[in-house]
mmCIF file of C-alpha atoms and ligand atoms in Angstrom:
data_model
loop_
_atom_site.group_PDB
_atom_site.id
_atom_site.type_symbol
_atom_site.label_atom_id
_atom_site.label_comp_id
_atom_site.label_asym_id
_atom_site.label_seq_id
_atom_site.Cartn_x
_atom_site.Cartn_y
_atom_site.Cartn_z
ATOM 1 C CA MET A 1 -8.499 13.835 -3.254
ATOM 2 C CA THR A 2 -10.743 16.925 -1.853
ATOM 3 C CA ALA A 3 -13.415 15.413 -3.972
ATOM 4 C CA LEU A 4 -12.977 11.920 -2.697
ATOM 5 C CA ALA A 5 -12.888 13.324 0.616
ATOM 6 C CA GLU A 6 -16.045 15.150 -0.148
ATOM 7 C CA ALA A 7 -17.652 12.048 -1.222
ATOM 8 C CA PHE A 8 -17.072 9.937 1.387
ATOM 9 C CA ASP A 9 -16.698 12.065 4.417
ATOM 10 C CA GLN A 10 -20.445 11.403 5.433
ATOM 11 C CA ASP A 11 -20.100 7.913 5.464
ATOM 12 C CA THR A 12 -16.941 7.687 7.373
ATOM 13 C CA ILE A 13 -18.131 10.143 9.902
ATOM 14 C CA HIS A 14 -21.639 7.873 10.088
ATOM 15 C CA ARG A 15 -19.511 5.018 10.953
ATOM 16 C CA ILE A 16 -17.429 6.741 13.586
ATOM 17 C CA GLU A 17 -20.414 7.831 15.178
ATOM 18 C CA ARG A 18 -21.993 4.384 15.062
ATOM 19 C CA LEU A 19 -19.034 3.389 17.193
ATOM 20 C CA GLY A 20 -19.659 5.919 19.979
ATOM 21 C CA ILE A 21 -17.173 8.340 19.789
ATOM 22 C CA GLN A 22 -16.340 10.136 23.376
ATOM 23 C CA SER A 23 -14.645 13.527 24.186
ATOM 24 C CA ASP A 24 -11.555 12.227 25.570
ATOM 25 C CA TRP A 25 -10.798 10.076 23.282
ATOM 26 C CA ASN A 26 -7.169 9.988 21.462
ATOM 27 C CA CYS A 27 -7.625 9.394 17.803
ATOM 28 C CA LEU A 28 -5.178 8.468 15.028
ATOM 29 C CA GLU A 29 -5.835 8.596 11.538
ATOM 30 C CA ILE A 30 -3.173 7.075 9.152
ATOM 31 C CA GLY A 31 -2.455 8.619 5.343
ATOM 32 C CA SER A 32 -5.428 11.692 6.238
ATOM 33 C CA GLY A 33 -4.842 13.037 2.697
ATOM 34 C CA VAL A 34 -6.541 16.669 2.993
ATOM 35 C CA GLY A 35 -6.974 15.852 7.036
ATOM 36 C CA THR A 36 -10.958 17.102 7.062
ATOM 37 C CA ILE A 37 -11.476 13.513 8.992
ATOM 38 C CA ALA A 38 -8.770 14.205 11.333
ATOM 39 C CA HIS A 39 -10.412 17.808 11.959
ATOM 40 C CA TRP A 40 -13.804 16.240 12.400
ATOM 41 C CA LEU A 41 -12.403 13.724 15.259
ATOM 42 C CA ALA A 42 -10.515 16.810 16.853
ATOM 43 C CA THR A 43 -13.792 18.909 17.103
ATOM 44 C CA GLN A 44 -15.313 15.926 18.419
ATOM 45 C CA CYS A 45 -12.768 14.994 21.088
ATOM 46 C CA PRO A 46 -12.032 18.471 22.601
ATOM 47 C CA HIS A 47 -10.548 16.274 25.471
ATOM 48 C CA GLY A 48 -8.301 13.818 24.061
ATOM 49 C CA GLU A 49 -5.738 14.208 21.359
ATOM 50 C CA VAL A 50 -5.828 13.584 17.585
ATOM 51 C CA ILE A 51 -2.995 12.446 15.593
ATOM 52 C CA ALA A 52 -3.086 12.978 11.788
ATOM 53 C CA THR A 53 -0.183 11.233 9.684
ATOM 54 C CA ASP A 54 0.639 11.140 5.940
ATOM 55 C CA LEU A 55 3.878 10.182 3.770
ATOM 56 C CA ASP A 56 2.685 14.138 2.549
ATOM 57 C CA THR A 57 1.237 16.486 4.890
ATOM 58 C CA SER A 58 1.031 19.465 2.868
ATOM 59 C CA LEU A 59 -2.521 19.108 1.827
ATOM 60 C CA ILE A 60 -3.671 19.820 5.231
ATOM 61 C CA PRO A 61 -4.408 23.428 6.137
ATOM 62 C CA GLU A 62 -2.785 24.618 9.084
ATOM 63 C CA GLU A 63 -5.305 27.600 9.458
ATOM 64 C CA GLY A 64 -8.211 26.544 11.610
ATOM 65 C CA ARG A 65 -6.310 23.720 13.048
ATOM 66 C CA PRO A 66 -7.666 23.109 16.266
ATOM 67 C CA SER A 67 -5.369 22.790 19.031
ATOM 68 C CA ASN A 68 -6.081 19.527 19.716
ATOM 69 C CA LEU A 69 -4.999 18.259 15.979
ATOM 70 C CA GLN A 70 -1.497 17.307 15.508
ATOM 71 C CA VAL A 71 -0.019 16.352 12.289
ATOM 72 C CA ILE A 72 2.905 14.689 11.305
ATOM 73 C CA THR A 73 4.818 13.031 9.158
ATOM 74 C CA HIS A 74 4.637 9.203 9.637
ATOM 75 C CA ASP A 75 5.365 6.106 7.356
ATOM 76 C CA VAL A 76 3.202 3.497 8.753
ATOM 77 C CA THR A 77 5.367 0.978 7.313
ATOM 78 C CA VAL A 78 8.130 1.870 9.157
ATOM 79 C CA ASP A 79 7.320 4.326 12.035
ATOM 80 C CA ALA A 80 5.253 3.486 15.287
ATOM 81 C CA PHE A 81 3.316 4.890 18.145
ATOM 82 C CA PRO A 82 3.900 3.526 21.678
ATOM 83 C CA GLU A 83 1.226 0.462 22.175
ATOM 84 C CA GLY A 84 -1.920 0.995 23.493
ATOM 85 C CA SER A 85 -2.512 4.729 22.647
ATOM 86 C CA PHE A 86 -5.364 5.377 20.966
ATOM 87 C CA ASN A 87 -9.311 4.861 21.422
ATOM 88 C CA LEU A 88 -9.687 4.761 17.484
ATOM 89 C CA ILE A 89 -7.564 4.318 14.654
ATOM 90 C CA CYS A 90 -9.325 5.042 11.202
ATOM 91 C CA SER A 91 -7.690 5.021 7.974
ATOM 92 C CA ARG A 92 -9.468 5.408 4.694
ATOM 93 C CA PHE A 93 -8.007 4.073 1.153
ATOM 94 C CA VAL A 94 -4.558 3.458 2.677
ATOM 95 C CA PHE A 95 -4.203 -0.102 3.720
ATOM 96 C CA GLU A 96 -4.820 -1.414 0.158
ATOM 97 C CA HIS A 97 -1.677 0.408 -1.301
ATOM 98 C CA LEU A 98 0.788 -0.903 1.307
ATOM 99 C CA ILE A 99 2.474 -4.049 -0.031
ATOM 100 C CA ASP A 100 2.984 -5.990 3.329
ATOM 101 C CA ARG A 101 -0.792 -4.639 4.294
ATOM 102 C CA ASP A 102 -1.328 -7.958 7.019
ATOM 103 C CA ALA A 103 1.752 -7.303 8.625
ATOM 104 C CA MET A 104 0.822 -3.717 8.553
ATOM 105 C CA LEU A 105 -2.687 -4.402 10.284
ATOM 106 C CA ALA A 106 -1.209 -6.722 12.858
ATOM 107 C CA LYS A 107 1.186 -3.567 13.928
ATOM 108 C CA VAL A 108 -1.346 -1.114 13.933
ATOM 109 C CA VAL A 109 -3.736 -3.291 16.269
ATOM 110 C CA ARG A 110 -0.869 -2.891 19.070
ATOM 111 C CA TRP A 111 -1.258 0.762 19.293
ATOM 112 C CA LEU A 112 -5.175 0.149 20.236
ATOM 113 C CA ALA A 113 -5.871 0.837 23.924
ATOM 114 C CA PRO A 114 -7.922 -2.151 25.256
ATOM 115 C CA GLY A 115 -11.720 -1.162 24.144
ATOM 116 C CA GLY A 116 -10.316 0.746 21.309
ATOM 117 C CA TRP A 117 -11.552 0.830 17.765
ATOM 118 C CA LEU A 118 -9.993 0.319 14.696
ATOM 119 C CA LEU A 119 -12.371 1.458 11.367
ATOM 120 C CA LEU A 120 -10.447 0.252 8.286
ATOM 121 C CA GLU A 121 -12.173 1.752 4.899
ATOM 122 C CA ASP A 122 -10.848 0.183 1.705
ATOM 123 C CA THR A 123 -12.242 0.396 -2.116
ATOM 124 C CA GLY A 124 -14.659 -2.431 -3.287
ATOM 125 C CA PRO A 125 -14.077 -2.552 -7.709
ATOM 126 C CA PHE A 126 -17.445 -4.634 -7.600
ATOM 127 C CA PRO A 127 -20.022 -2.288 -8.643
ATOM 128 C CA PHE A 128 -18.208 -1.970 -12.014
ATOM 129 C CA ASP A 129 -18.954 -5.587 -12.819
ATOM 130 C CA SER A 130 -22.302 -5.213 -13.696
ATOM 131 C CA SER A 131 -22.604 -2.012 -14.564
ATOM 132 C CA PRO A 132 -25.186 -1.640 -17.520
ATOM 133 C CA ASN A 133 -22.855 1.551 -19.341
ATOM 134 C CA PRO A 134 -20.383 -0.425 -21.535
ATOM 135 C CA LEU A 135 -17.988 2.721 -21.997
ATOM 136 C CA TYR A 136 -18.072 3.928 -18.192
ATOM 137 C CA ARG A 137 -17.539 -0.038 -17.221
ATOM 138 C CA ARG A 138 -14.770 -0.153 -19.664
ATOM 139 C CA VAL A 139 -12.966 3.327 -18.383
ATOM 140 C CA SER A 140 -13.748 2.451 -14.870
ATOM 141 C CA LYS A 141 -12.387 -1.326 -14.797
ATOM 142 C CA ALA A 142 -9.284 -0.194 -16.789
ATOM 143 C CA ILE A 143 -8.824 2.701 -14.022
ATOM 144 C CA MET A 144 -8.594 0.192 -11.070
ATOM 145 C CA ALA A 145 -5.820 -2.074 -13.336
ATOM 146 C CA VAL A 146 -3.963 1.089 -13.905
ATOM 147 C CA ALA A 147 -3.650 1.950 -10.621
ATOM 148 C CA THR A 148 -3.315 -1.806 -9.472
ATOM 149 C CA LYS A 149 -0.298 -1.852 -11.988
ATOM 150 C CA ARG A 150 1.245 0.825 -10.726
ATOM 151 C CA MET A 151 0.756 0.677 -6.993
ATOM 152 C CA GLY A 152 0.977 -2.685 -6.454
ATOM 153 C CA SER A 153 -2.562 -1.793 -5.098
ATOM 154 C CA ASP A 154 -5.041 -4.719 -4.070
ATOM 155 C CA TYR A 155 -8.586 -3.487 -4.536
ATOM 156 C CA GLU A 156 -9.547 -7.143 -3.813
ATOM 157 C CA TRP A 157 -8.683 -6.921 -0.230
ATOM 158 C CA SER A 158 -11.605 -5.047 1.409
ATOM 159 C CA ARG A 159 -14.010 -7.868 -0.299
ATOM 160 C CA SER A 160 -12.961 -10.787 3.000
ATOM 161 C CA PHE A 161 -13.545 -7.797 6.047
ATOM 162 C CA PRO A 162 -14.210 -8.013 8.423
ATOM 163 C CA ALA A 163 -11.767 -11.523 8.797
ATOM 164 C CA GLN A 164 -8.595 -9.568 9.274
ATOM 165 C CA LEU A 165 -9.676 -7.681 12.346
ATOM 166 C CA ARG A 166 -11.174 -11.068 13.866
ATOM 167 C CA ALA A 167 -7.763 -12.433 12.718
ATOM 168 C CA ASN A 168 -6.029 -10.035 14.643
ATOM 169 C CA GLY A 169 -7.961 -10.922 17.891
ATOM 170 C CA LEU A 170 -10.621 -7.632 17.604
ATOM 171 C CA ILE A 171 -14.064 -8.640 18.863
ATOM 172 C CA HIS A 172 -17.381 -6.742 17.795
ATOM 173 C CA THR A 173 -16.416 -6.646 14.250
ATOM 174 C CA GLY A 174 -18.684 -5.727 11.215
ATOM 175 C CA VAL A 175 -18.426 -4.919 7.645
ATOM 176 C CA HIS A 176 -20.376 -2.239 5.567
ATOM 177 C CA ALA A 177 -20.075 -0.923 2.189
ATOM 178 C CA SER A 178 -21.490 2.073 0.336
ATOM 179 C CA SER A 179 -20.957 3.159 -3.074
ATOM 180 C CA HIS A 180 -22.100 6.670 -4.368
ATOM 181 C CA GLY A 181 -23.630 7.622 -7.912
ATOM 182 C CA VAL A 182 -21.413 9.192 -10.342
ATOM 183 C CA GLY A 183 -24.096 11.733 -12.353
ATOM 184 C CA GLY A 184 -22.827 15.277 -11.445
ATOM 185 C CA THR A 185 -21.541 14.353 -8.221
ATOM 186 C CA PRO A 186 -18.350 14.877 -5.845
ATOM 187 C CA MET A 187 -17.514 11.189 -6.836
ATOM 188 C CA GLY A 188 -18.287 11.719 -10.819
ATOM 189 C CA ARG A 189 -15.676 14.532 -10.184
ATOM 190 C CA ALA A 190 -13.301 12.445 -8.348
ATOM 191 C CA TRP A 191 -13.705 9.710 -10.752
ATOM 192 C CA ARG A 192 -13.017 12.287 -13.957
ATOM 193 C CA LEU A 193 -10.114 13.341 -12.394
ATOM 194 C CA THR A 194 -8.404 10.227 -11.797
ATOM 195 C CA ALA A 195 -9.143 9.334 -15.341
ATOM 196 C CA GLU A 196 -7.364 11.880 -16.496
ATOM 197 C CA HIS A 197 -4.479 11.950 -13.955
ATOM 198 C CA ILE A 198 -3.612 8.556 -16.106
ATOM 199 C CA ALA A 199 -4.689 9.447 -19.374
ATOM 200 C CA ALA A 200 -1.466 8.128 -21.142
ATOM 201 C CA ASP A 201 -1.837 4.632 -19.434
ATOM 202 C CA LEU A 202 -5.640 4.575 -20.209
ATOM 203 C CA ASP A 203 -4.535 4.788 -23.974
ATOM 204 C CA GLU A 204 -1.526 3.151 -24.015
ATOM 205 C CA GLN A 205 -2.719 -0.181 -21.824
ATOM 206 C CA PHE A 206 -6.397 -0.192 -22.845
ATOM 207 C CA GLY A 207 -6.547 1.944 -25.869
ATOM 208 C CA ILE A 208 -9.005 4.055 -24.005
ATOM 209 C CA THR A 209 -8.471 7.297 -26.577
ATOM 210 C CA ALA A 210 -9.045 11.239 -25.889
ATOM 211 C CA ALA A 211 -12.586 10.754 -27.825
ATOM 212 C CA ASP A 212 -13.173 7.949 -25.119
ATOM 213 C CA LEU A 213 -12.344 10.192 -22.266
ATOM 214 C CA ALA A 214 -14.373 12.726 -23.189
ATOM 215 C CA THR A 215 -17.428 10.888 -23.464
ATOM 216 C CA PHE A 216 -16.623 9.399 -20.096
ATOM 217 C CA ALA A 217 -15.944 12.612 -18.466
ATOM 218 C CA ASN A 218 -19.500 14.112 -19.808
ATOM 219 C CA GLN A 219 -20.933 11.332 -18.623
ATOM 220 C CA VAL A 220 -19.830 11.257 -14.933
ATOM 221 C CA GLU A 221 -20.754 15.210 -14.828
ATOM 222 C CA ASP A 222 -23.740 14.903 -16.496
ATOM 223 C CA PRO A 223 -26.416 14.668 -13.748
ATOM 224 C CA SER A 224 -28.960 12.615 -15.621
ATOM 225 C CA PHE A 225 -26.177 9.815 -16.039
ATOM 226 C CA ASP A 226 -26.889 6.791 -13.851
ATOM 227 C CA ASP A 227 -24.243 4.970 -12.455
ATOM 228 C CA LEU A 228 -22.541 3.485 -9.092
ATOM 229 C CA CYS A 229 -18.629 4.115 -8.606
ATOM 230 C CA ILE A 230 -16.151 2.279 -6.101
ATOM 231 C CA ALA A 231 -17.468 0.904 -3.022
ATOM 232 C CA SER A 232 -16.261 1.846 0.160
ATOM 233 C CA VAL A 233 -15.939 -0.983 2.390
ATOM 234 C CA ALA A 234 -15.553 -0.365 6.232
ATOM 235 C CA ALA A 235 -14.646 -2.850 8.610
ATOM 236 C CA TRP A 236 -14.688 -2.342 12.032
ATOM 237 C CA GLY A 237 -13.463 -3.834 15.310
ATOM 238 C CA GLN A 238 -12.498 -3.511 19.237
ATOM 239 C CA ARG A 239 -9.532 -4.666 21.165
ATOM 240 C CA PRO A 240 -10.504 -6.426 24.039
ATOM 241 C CA THR A 241 -10.830 -5.413 27.706
ATOM 242 C CA LEU A 242 -8.841 -7.544 30.536
ATOM 243 C CA ARG A 243 -12.539 -8.535 31.458
ATOM 244 C CA GLU A 244 -13.638 -9.679 27.574
ATOM 245 C CA TYR A 245 -10.356 -11.414 26.813
ATOM 246 C CA LEU A 246 -10.597 -13.396 30.251
ATOM 247 C CA LYS A 247 -14.234 -14.259 29.100
ATOM 248 C CA THR A 248 -12.576 -15.659 25.883
ATOM 249 C CA LEU A 249 -10.614 -18.379 27.272
ATOM 250 C CA LYS A 250 -11.756 -21.697 27.792
ATOM 251 C CA PRO A 251 -12.791 -22.927 31.139
ATOM 252 C CA PRO A 252 -9.966 -25.016 32.741
ATOM 253 C CA THR A 253 -10.425 -28.575 32.258
ATOM 254 C CA ARG A 254 -11.279 -30.413 35.290
ATOM 255 C CA VAL A 255 -8.899 -33.690 36.120
ATOM 256 C CA PRO A 256 -11.162 -36.682 37.373
ATOM 257 C CA GLN A 257 -9.946 -37.621 40.824
ATOM 258 C CA GLY A 258 -8.602 -41.090 40.914
ATOM 259 C CA ASN A 259 -10.909 -43.665 42.751
HETATM 260 C C1 SAM T 1 -5.827 7.595 -1.804
HETATM 261 S S1 SAM T 1 -5.004 8.681 -0.728
HETATM 262 C C2 SAM T 1 -6.707 8.546 0.764
HETATM 263 C C3 SAM T 1 -6.770 10.093 1.701
HETATM 264 C C4 SAM T 1 -7.382 9.938 2.679
HETATM 265 N N1 SAM T 1 -7.583 9.117 3.740
HETATM 266 C C5 SAM T 1 -9.051 9.821 1.857
HETATM 267 O O1 SAM T 1 -9.564 9.057 2.088
HETATM 268 O O2 SAM T 1 -9.699 11.029 1.455
HETATM 269 C C6 SAM T 1 -4.129 8.080 0.542
HETATM 270 C C7 SAM T 1 -3.233 8.277 1.419
HETATM 271 O O3 SAM T 1 -2.316 7.617 2.017
HETATM 272 C C8 SAM T 1 -1.087 8.202 2.177
HETATM 273 N N2 SAM T 1 -0.127 7.207 2.525
HETATM 274 C C9 SAM T 1 0.291 5.991 1.309
HETATM 275 N N3 SAM T 1 1.186 5.697 2.052
HETATM 276 C C10 SAM T 1 1.409 5.569 2.987
HETATM 277 C C11 SAM T 1 2.303 5.644 4.681
HETATM 278 N N4 SAM T 1 3.133 4.327 4.260
HETATM 279 N N5 SAM T 1 2.036 5.804 5.334
HETATM 280 C C12 SAM T 1 1.164 7.034 5.931
HETATM 281 N N6 SAM T 1 0.281 7.281 4.741
HETATM 282 C C13 SAM T 1 0.224 6.957 3.510
HETATM 283 C C14 SAM T 1 -1.070 9.017 0.818
HETATM 284 O O4 SAM T 1 -0.129 9.868 1.065
HETATM 285 C C15 SAM T 1 -2.329 9.374 0.778
HETATM 286 O O5 SAM T 1 -2.071 10.739 1.632
#
């Protein structure tokens, strides 16, 4: 997970900066993993509180943890926060794994304060379809298929961003996708580790042999190998303030006066 964070943290940070992060914001990161984004949020919001949640918080280091960063074990599908608590809620590569992701999104939107922002980032597998490297394309698509089968993940969910956010009443919505090269990069390392972790399934379900996997590993660790990996598809949107909400209401219809 560290390699994944290394590959995508700059994208996430850039996206949050563009939302206009303020020093007094209260922020929530759902499914923090190794906690690097929550840690960064805490340094950006010294006058606010930052909460990092995960099912397993053991990967978030205690050493050097800012005093305004609280780390809690929390299952977004079961546990809750009070309505209107946060100026920013972000979550990366988590919602795609939740079985009832649409209902979870509706629940999480209610935790936003009026004017608060939601930033969701989930996987887009589309860079693989057009890969010019047959083995890389085959192994990469097999990785996505195994992960889908193992965890019930939906990697197509992000393809219709940000409609899901608008459907939940968020405004000023936007969408952006980024993808990184694999040749000798943190993304390449993360992708190799993922493949090695599920090597038995790749072999059993897709006939990807140890020799195939070794070639794949050499490719993604080779700085002269050019290809793209998964995209991070980001959607953001803002909970309307009362003023903005009133603007969305239709003007009252005038009842014609009888003569
Ligand atoms: C693929 S990792 C992504 C970690 C981190 N957000 C990142 O992008 O580096 C998914 C994370 O979501 C967490 N997670 C999965 N289901 C969750 C749930 N129901 N509630 C909270 N966290 C969850 C997992 O424990 C894991 O740390």
